[in-house]
Coordinates of C-alpha atoms in Angstrom, one line a residue:
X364 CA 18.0 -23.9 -8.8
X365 CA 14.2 -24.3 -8.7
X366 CA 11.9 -23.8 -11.2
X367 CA 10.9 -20.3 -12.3
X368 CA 7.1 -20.2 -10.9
X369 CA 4.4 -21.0 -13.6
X370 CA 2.4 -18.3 -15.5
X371 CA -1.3 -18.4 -14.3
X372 CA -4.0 -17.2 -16.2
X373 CA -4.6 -14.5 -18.5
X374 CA -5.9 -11.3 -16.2
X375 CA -7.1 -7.9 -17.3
X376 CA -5.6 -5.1 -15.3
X377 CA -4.6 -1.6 -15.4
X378 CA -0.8 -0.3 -16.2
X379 CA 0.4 3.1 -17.0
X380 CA 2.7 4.9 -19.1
X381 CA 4.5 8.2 -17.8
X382 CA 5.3 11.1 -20.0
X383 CA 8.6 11.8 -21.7
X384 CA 8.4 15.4 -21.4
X385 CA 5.8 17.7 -18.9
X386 CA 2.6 16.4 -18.8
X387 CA 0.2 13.8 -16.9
X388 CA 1.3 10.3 -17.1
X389 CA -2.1 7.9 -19.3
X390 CA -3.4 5.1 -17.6
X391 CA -4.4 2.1 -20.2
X392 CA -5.9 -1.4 -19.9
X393 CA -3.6 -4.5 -20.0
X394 CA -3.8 -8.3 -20.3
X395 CA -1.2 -9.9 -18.5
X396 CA -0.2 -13.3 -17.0
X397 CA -0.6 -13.6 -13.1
X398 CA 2.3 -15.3 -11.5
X399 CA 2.9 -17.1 -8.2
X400 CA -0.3 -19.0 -7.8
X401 CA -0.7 -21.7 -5.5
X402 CA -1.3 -24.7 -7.1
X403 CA -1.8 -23.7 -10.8
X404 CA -2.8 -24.8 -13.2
X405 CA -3.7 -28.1 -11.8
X406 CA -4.9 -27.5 -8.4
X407 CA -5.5 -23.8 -8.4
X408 CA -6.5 -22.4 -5.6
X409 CA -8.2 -19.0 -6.8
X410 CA -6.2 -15.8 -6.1
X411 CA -3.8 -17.3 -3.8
X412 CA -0.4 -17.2 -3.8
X413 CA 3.2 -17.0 -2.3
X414 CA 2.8 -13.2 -1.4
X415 CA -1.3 -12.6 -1.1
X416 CA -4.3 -14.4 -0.3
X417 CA -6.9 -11.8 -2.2
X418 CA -10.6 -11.9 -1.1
X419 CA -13.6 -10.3 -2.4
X420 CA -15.6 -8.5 0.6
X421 CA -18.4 -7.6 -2.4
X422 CA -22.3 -8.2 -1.5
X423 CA -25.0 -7.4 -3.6
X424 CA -28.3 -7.1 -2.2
X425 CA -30.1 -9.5 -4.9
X426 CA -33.9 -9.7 -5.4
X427 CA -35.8 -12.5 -3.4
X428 CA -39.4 -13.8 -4.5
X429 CA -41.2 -11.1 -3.0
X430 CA -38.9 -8.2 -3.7
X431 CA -37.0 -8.1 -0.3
X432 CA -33.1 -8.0 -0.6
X433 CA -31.5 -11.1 0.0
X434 CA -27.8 -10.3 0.7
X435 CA -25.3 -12.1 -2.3
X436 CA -21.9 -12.2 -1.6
X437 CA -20.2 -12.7 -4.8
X438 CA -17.3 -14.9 -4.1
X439 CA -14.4 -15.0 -5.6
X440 CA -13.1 -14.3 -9.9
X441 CA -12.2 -17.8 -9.9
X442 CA -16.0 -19.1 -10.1
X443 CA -17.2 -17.4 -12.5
X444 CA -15.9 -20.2 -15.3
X445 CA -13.5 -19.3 -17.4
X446 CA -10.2 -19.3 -16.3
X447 CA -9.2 -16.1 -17.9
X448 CA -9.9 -13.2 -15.8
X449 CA -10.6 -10.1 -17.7
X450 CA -13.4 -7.9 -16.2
X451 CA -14.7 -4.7 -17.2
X452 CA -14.0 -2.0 -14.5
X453 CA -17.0 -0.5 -14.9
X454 CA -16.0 3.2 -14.2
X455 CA -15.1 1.8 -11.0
X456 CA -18.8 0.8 -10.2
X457 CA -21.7 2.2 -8.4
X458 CA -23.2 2.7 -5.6
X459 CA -25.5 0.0 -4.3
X460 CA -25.8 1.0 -1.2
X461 CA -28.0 4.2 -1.5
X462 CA -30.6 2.0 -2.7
X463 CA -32.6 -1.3 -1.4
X464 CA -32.3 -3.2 -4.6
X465 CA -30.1 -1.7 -7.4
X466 CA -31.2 -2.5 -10.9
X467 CA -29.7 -5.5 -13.2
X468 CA -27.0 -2.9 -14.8
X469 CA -25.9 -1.2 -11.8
X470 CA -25.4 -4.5 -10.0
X471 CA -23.5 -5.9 -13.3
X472 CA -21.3 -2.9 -13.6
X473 CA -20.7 -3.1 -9.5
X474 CA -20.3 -6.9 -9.7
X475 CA -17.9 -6.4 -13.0
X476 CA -15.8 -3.8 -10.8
X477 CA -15.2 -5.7 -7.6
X478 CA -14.1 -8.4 -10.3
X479 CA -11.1 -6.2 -12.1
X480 CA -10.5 -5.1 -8.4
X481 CA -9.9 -8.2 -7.2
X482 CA -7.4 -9.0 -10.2
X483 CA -5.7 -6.2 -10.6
X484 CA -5.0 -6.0 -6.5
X485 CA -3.7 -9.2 -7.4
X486 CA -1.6 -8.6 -10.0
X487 CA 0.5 -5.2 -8.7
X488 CA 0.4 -6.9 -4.7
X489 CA 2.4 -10.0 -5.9
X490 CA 4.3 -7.5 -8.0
X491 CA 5.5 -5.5 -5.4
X492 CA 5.9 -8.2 -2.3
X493 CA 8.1 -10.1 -5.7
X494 CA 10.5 -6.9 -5.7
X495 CA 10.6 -6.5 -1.7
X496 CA 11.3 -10.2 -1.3
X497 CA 14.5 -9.8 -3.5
X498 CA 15.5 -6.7 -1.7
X499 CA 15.2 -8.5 1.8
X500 CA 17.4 -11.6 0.5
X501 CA 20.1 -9.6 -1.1
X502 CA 20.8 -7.8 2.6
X503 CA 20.1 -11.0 4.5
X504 CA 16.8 -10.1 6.0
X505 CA 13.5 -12.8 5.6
X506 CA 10.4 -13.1 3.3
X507 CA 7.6 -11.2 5.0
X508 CA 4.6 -13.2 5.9
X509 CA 2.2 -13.6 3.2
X510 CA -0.4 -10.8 3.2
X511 CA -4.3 -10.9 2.5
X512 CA -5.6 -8.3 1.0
X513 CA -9.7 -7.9 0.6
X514 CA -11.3 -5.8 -2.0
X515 CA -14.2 -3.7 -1.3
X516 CA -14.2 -3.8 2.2
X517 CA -16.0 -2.1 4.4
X518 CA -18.6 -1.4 1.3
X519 CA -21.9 -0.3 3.7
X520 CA -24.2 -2.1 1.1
X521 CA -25.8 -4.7 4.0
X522 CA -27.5 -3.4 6.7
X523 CA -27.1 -6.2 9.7
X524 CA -29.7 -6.9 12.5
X525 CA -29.0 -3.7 14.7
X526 CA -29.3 -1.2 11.6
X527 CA -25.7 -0.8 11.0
X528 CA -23.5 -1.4 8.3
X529 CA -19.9 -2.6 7.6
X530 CA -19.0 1.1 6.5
X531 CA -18.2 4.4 8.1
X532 CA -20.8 5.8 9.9
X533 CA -20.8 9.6 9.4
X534 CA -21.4 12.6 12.0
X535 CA -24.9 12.8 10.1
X536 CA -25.8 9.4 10.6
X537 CA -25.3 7.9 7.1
X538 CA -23.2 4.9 6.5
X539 CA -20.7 5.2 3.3
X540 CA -18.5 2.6 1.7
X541 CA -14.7 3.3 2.6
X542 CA -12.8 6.0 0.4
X543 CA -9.3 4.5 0.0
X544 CA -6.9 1.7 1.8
X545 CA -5.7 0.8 5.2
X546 CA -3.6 -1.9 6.5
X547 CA -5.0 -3.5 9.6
X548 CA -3.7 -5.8 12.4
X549 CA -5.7 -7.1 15.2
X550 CA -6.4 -4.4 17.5
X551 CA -8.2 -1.3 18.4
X552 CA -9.3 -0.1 15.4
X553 CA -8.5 3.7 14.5
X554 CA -11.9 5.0 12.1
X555 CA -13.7 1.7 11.1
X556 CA -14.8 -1.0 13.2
X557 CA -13.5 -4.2 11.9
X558 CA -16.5 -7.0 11.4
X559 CA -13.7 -9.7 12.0
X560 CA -10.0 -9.4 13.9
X561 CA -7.5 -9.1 11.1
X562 CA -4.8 -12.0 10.3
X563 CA -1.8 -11.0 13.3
X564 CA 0.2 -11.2 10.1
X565 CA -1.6 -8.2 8.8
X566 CA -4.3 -7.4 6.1
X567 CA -4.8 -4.8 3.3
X568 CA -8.4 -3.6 3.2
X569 CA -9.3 -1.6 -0.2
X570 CA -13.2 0.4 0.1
X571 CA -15.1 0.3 -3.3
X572 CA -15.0 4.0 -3.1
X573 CA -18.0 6.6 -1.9
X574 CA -17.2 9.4 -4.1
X575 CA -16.3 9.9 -7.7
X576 CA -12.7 11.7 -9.2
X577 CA -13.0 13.7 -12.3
X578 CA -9.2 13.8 -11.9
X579 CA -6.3 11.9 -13.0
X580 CA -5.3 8.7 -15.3
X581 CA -8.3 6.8 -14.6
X582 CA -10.9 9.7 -14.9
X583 CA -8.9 10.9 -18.3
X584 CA -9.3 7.1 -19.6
X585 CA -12.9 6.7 -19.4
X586 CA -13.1 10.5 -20.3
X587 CA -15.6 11.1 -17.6
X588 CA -16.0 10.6 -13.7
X589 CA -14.2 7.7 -12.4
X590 CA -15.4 6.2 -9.0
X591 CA -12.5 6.2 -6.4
X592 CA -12.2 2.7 -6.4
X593 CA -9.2 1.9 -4.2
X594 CA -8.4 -1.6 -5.8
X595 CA -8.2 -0.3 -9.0
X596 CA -5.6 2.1 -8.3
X597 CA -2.0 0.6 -8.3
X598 CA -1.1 3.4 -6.0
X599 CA -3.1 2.8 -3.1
X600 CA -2.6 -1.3 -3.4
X601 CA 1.7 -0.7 -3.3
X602 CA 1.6 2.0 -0.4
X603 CA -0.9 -0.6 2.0
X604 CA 2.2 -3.4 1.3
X605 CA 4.5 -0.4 2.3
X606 CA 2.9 -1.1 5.8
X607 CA 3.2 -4.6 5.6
X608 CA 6.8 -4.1 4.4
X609 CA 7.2 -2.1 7.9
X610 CA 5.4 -4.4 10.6
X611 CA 7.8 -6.9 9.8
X612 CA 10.7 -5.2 9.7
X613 CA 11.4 -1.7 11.5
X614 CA 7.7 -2.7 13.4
X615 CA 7.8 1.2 13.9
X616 CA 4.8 0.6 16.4
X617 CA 6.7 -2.2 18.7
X618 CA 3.7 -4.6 17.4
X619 CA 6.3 -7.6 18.2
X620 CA 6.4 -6.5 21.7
X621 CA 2.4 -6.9 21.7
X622 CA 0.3 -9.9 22.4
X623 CA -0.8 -10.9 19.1
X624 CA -4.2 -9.7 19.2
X625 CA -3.7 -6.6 20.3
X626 CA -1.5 -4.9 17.9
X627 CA -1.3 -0.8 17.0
X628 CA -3.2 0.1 13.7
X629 CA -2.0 3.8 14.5
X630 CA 0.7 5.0 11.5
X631 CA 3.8 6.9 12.1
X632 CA 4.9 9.8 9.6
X633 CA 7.9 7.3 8.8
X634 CA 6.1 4.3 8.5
X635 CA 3.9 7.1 5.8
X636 CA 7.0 7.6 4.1
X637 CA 8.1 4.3 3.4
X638 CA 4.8 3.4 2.4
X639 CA 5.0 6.5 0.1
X640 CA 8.7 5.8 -1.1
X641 CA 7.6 2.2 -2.4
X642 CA 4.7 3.2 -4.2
X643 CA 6.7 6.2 -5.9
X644 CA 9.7 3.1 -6.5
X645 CA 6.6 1.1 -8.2
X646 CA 5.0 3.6 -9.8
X647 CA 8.6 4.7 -11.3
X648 CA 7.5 8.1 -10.5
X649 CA 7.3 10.7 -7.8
X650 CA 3.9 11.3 -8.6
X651 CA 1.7 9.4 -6.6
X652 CA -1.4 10.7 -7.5
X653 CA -1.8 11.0 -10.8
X654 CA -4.6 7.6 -11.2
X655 CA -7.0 9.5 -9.1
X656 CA -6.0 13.3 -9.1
X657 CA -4.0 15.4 -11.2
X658 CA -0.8 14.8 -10.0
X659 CA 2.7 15.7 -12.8
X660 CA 5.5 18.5 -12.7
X661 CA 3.0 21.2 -13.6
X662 CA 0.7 20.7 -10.9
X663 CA 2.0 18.6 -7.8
X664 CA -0.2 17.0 -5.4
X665 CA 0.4 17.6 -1.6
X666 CA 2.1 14.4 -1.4
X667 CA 4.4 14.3 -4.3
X668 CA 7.4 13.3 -3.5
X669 CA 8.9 16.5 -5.8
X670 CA 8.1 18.4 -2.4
X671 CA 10.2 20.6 -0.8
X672 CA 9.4 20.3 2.9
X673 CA 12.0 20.1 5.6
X674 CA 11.6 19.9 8.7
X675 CA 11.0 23.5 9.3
X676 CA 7.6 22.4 8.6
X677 CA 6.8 19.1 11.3
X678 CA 4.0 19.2 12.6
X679 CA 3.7 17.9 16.1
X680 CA 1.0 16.9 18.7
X681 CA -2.8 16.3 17.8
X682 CA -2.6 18.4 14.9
X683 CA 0.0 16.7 13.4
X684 CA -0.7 14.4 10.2
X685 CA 1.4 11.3 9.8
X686 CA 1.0 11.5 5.9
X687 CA 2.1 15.0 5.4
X688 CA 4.9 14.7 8.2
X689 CA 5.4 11.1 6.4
X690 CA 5.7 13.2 2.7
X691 CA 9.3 14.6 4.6
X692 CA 11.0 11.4 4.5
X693 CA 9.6 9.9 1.4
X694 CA 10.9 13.1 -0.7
X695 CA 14.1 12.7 1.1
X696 CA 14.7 9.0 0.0
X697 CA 13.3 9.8 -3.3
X698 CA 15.5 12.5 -4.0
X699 CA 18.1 10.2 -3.0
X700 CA 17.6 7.6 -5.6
X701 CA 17.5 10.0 -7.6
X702 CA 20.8 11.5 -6.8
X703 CA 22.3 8.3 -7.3
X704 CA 21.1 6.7 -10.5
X705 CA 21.9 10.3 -12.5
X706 CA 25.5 9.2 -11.6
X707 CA 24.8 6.1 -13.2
X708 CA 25.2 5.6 -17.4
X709 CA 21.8 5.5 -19.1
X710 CA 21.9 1.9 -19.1
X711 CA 22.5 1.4 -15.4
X712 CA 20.0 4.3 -14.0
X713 CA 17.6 1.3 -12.4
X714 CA 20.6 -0.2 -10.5
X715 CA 21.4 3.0 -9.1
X716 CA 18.0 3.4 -8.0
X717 CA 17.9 -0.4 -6.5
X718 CA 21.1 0.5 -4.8
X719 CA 19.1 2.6 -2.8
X720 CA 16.0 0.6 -2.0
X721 CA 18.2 -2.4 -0.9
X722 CA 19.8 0.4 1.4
X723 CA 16.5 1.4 2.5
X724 CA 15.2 -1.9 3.2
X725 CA 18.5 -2.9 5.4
X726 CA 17.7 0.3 7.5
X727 CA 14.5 -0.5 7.7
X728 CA 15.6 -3.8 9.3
X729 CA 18.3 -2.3 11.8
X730 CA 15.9 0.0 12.8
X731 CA 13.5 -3.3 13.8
X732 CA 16.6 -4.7 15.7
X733 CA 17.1 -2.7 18.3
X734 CA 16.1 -3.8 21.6
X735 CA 14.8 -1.4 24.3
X736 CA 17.0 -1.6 28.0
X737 CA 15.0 -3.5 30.8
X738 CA 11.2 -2.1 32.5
X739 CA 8.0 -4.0 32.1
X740 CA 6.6 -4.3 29.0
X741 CA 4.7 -1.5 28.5
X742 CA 8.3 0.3 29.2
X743 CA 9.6 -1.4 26.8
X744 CA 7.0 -0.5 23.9
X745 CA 7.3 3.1 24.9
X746 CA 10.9 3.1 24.7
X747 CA 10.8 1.1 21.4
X748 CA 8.1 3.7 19.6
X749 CA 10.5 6.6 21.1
X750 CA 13.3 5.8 19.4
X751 CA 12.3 4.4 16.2
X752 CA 9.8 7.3 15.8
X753 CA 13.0 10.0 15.1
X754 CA 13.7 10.6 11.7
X755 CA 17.3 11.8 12.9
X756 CA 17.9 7.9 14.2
X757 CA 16.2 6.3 11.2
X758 CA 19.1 8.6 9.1
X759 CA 21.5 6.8 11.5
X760 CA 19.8 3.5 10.4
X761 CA 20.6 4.9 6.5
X762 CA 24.6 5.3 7.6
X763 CA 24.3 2.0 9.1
X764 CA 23.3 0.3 6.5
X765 CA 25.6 2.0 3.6
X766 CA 28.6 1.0 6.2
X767 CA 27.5 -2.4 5.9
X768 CA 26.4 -3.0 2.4
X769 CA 28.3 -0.7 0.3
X770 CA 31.4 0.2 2.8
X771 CA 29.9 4.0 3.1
X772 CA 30.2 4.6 -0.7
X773 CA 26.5 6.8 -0.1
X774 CA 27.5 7.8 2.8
X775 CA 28.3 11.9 1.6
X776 CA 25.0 11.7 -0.6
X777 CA 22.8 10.2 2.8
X778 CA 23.9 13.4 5.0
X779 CA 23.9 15.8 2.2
X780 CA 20.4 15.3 1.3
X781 CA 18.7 14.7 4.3
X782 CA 20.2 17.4 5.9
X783 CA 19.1 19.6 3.3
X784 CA 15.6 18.9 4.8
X785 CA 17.1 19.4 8.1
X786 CA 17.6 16.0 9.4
X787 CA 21.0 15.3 11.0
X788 CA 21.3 11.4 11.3
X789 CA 25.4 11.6 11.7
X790 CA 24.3 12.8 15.2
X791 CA 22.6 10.0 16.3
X792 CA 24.6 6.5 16.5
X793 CA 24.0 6.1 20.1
X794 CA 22.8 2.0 20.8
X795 CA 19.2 1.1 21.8
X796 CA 20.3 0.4 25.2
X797 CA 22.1 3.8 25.6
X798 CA 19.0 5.8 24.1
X799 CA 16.7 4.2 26.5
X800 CA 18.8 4.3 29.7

């Protein structure tokens, strides 16, 4: 057996703790140990590791001699000295692009943000691809590529020689930093322009934020407004691996069947709900939300996986939204889990609940298995992104996997509950091939 990995340094980040009993679950500030970095301690490498390469997008227009901005990128935690990371998170940090030149505190409290960001991204990204990895090796599948993830991306502080800026350009003509997380790939990009084709292996890109959430965990921790700081919300960090988790394994877009550099960035509702599924699994909640919005039992958010939504309520066509389709099938799994662990003892509840996310992830490779019948190979991505777009076949994939792994022990808990929501997956165990002819 090989060494357990060493313990890197000490790094400030943000955990949680949920509620016993009704209520919102408190964020709090924690110092832990970072794990899995390349080279450490001796040749460290910065925030690089087995799982994620983490970069720091973050410029800050600095003052030059005669008071013209001078653009400053601000590199990476791991230059600043000390080899402890711990950062304030500065509220989430500010807005330096509404102004030419910010003053010395706002850029210190931006500066200080991007920091924790870039730590705590970190932190809960090699936390999650850690857990995945196990899953994938316990049903025989492969380690996912390692991911990069960059931290406030797309932050619209700079404006470049044509008067644009790495941001989202709005219908009014102002560019604003990026609200949130996407996973991108090289390809046609579906809101933002990329400055830079994506790794074909995939990237996370987390905005500094535009507006601010009086809201939620964070928001209650500071006891004031909180910007939306996508990096500092575990949350948002697990659901982009979600993706990452699903390129290289169902590939619900057929992105293998693609030339390398031109890859879909578009989402599908299950690919959503994976995404979702995780981050709830992470979180060890169903409430998602509840850094950046009230989210608890009282007081769901839309995406909670406590939902009730069937499929009585699919929305199809160019009206339909691959997140609130995508909240179907994450509620599904979730209740799931939760179906089986309450059959577990107190003690065993968590290996109830990994019972189903090692089913989950075995499906989730099945599903990427299948191989479309003949055509050219635009054919054959159609064909692919047909069939592994039906949540009645991915249900298949579910009774699939249970056969294999656990002899169809979950077999009358898979087609009770998802047919509750009006998915039928025992009809649908017809082959690739057969689906496609």
């Amino acid at each position: 057996m090989s060494d357990p990995p060493a313990e890197g340094p000490q790094a400030g980040i943000y955990q949680w703790e949920l509620p016993t009993r009704i209520g919102p679950a408190r964020a709090f500030r924690a110092v832990v140990r970072l794990r899995n970095l390349a080279g450490w301690p001796r040749q460290w490498l910065g925030l690089s590791g087995r799982f994620v390469t983490v970069r720091n997008a973050a410029v800050v227009p600095e003052p030059g001699p005669t008071d013209v901005p001078i653009p400053t990128p601000i590199g990476s935690a791991h230059r600043d000295g000390p080899r402890d990371l711990i950062f304030d998170p500065g509220r989430g940090g500010g807005r330096i692009d509404k102004v030419a030149i910010a003053d010395a505190d706002v850029r210190w409290r931006y500066v200080q943000a991007a920091r924790f960001g870039e730590v705590n991204t970190y932190h809960h990204t090699d936390r999650i691809a850690a857990y995945v990895d196990e899953l994938l090796h316990e049903v025989g599948g492969r380690s996912l590529p390692p991911v990069i993830a960059i931290v406030n991306a797309h932050h619209a502080a700079v404006v470049d020689g044509r008067g644009a800026r790495d941001g989202r350009l709005c219908p009014d003509g102002r560019w604003v930093p990026f609200q949130g997380g996407h996973y991108r790939l090289p390809g046609r990009a579906t809101r933002i322009a990329e400055p830079s084709a994506p790794s074909p292996d995939g990237e996370i890109h987390l905005g500094p934020g535009q507006k601010l959430t009086r809201r939620g965990a964070l928001a209650d921790l500071v006891g004031g407004a909180y910007r939306a700081n996508a990096s500092h919300n575990p949350a948002i960090i697990y659901h982009e691996y979600g993706h990452h988790l699903c390129r290289h394994t169902a590939d619900f877009r057929a992105n293998r069947s693609r030339p390398r550099d031109e890859q879909s960035n578009v989402k599908t509702a299950l690919d959503e709900g994976i995404a979702d599924y995780f981050t709830a699994v992470m979180l060890g909640t169903p409430h998602i939300w509840f850094l950046h919005h009230r989210d608890d039992a009282s007081n769901p958010h839309r995406r909670s996986l406590t939902s009730p939504r069937t499929m009585d309520s699919f929305v199809r066509g160019p009206a339909a939204d691959a997140h609130a389709n995508g909240t179907i099938w994450a509620a599904a799994l979730w209740q799931l889990r939760s179906r089986v662990a309450a059959r577990m003892p107190a003690t065993q509840t968590a290996t109830g609940g990994k019972s189903v996310d090692r089913l989950v992830v075995k499906a989730l490779l099945l599903i990427g298995d299948e191989r479309s019948a003949g055509g050219d190979a635009a054919d054959r991505v159609r064909s692919l992104m047909a069939f592994r777009r039906s949540f009645r076949r991915a249900g298949a994939a579910l009774l699939r996997a249970d056969a294999l792994i656990y002899g169809g022990a979950l077999r009358d808990d898979i087609v009770a509950v998802l047919g509750a929501r009006g998915i039928r997956p025992e009809a649908s165990v017809e082959s690739m091939a057969i689906a496609a002819s």
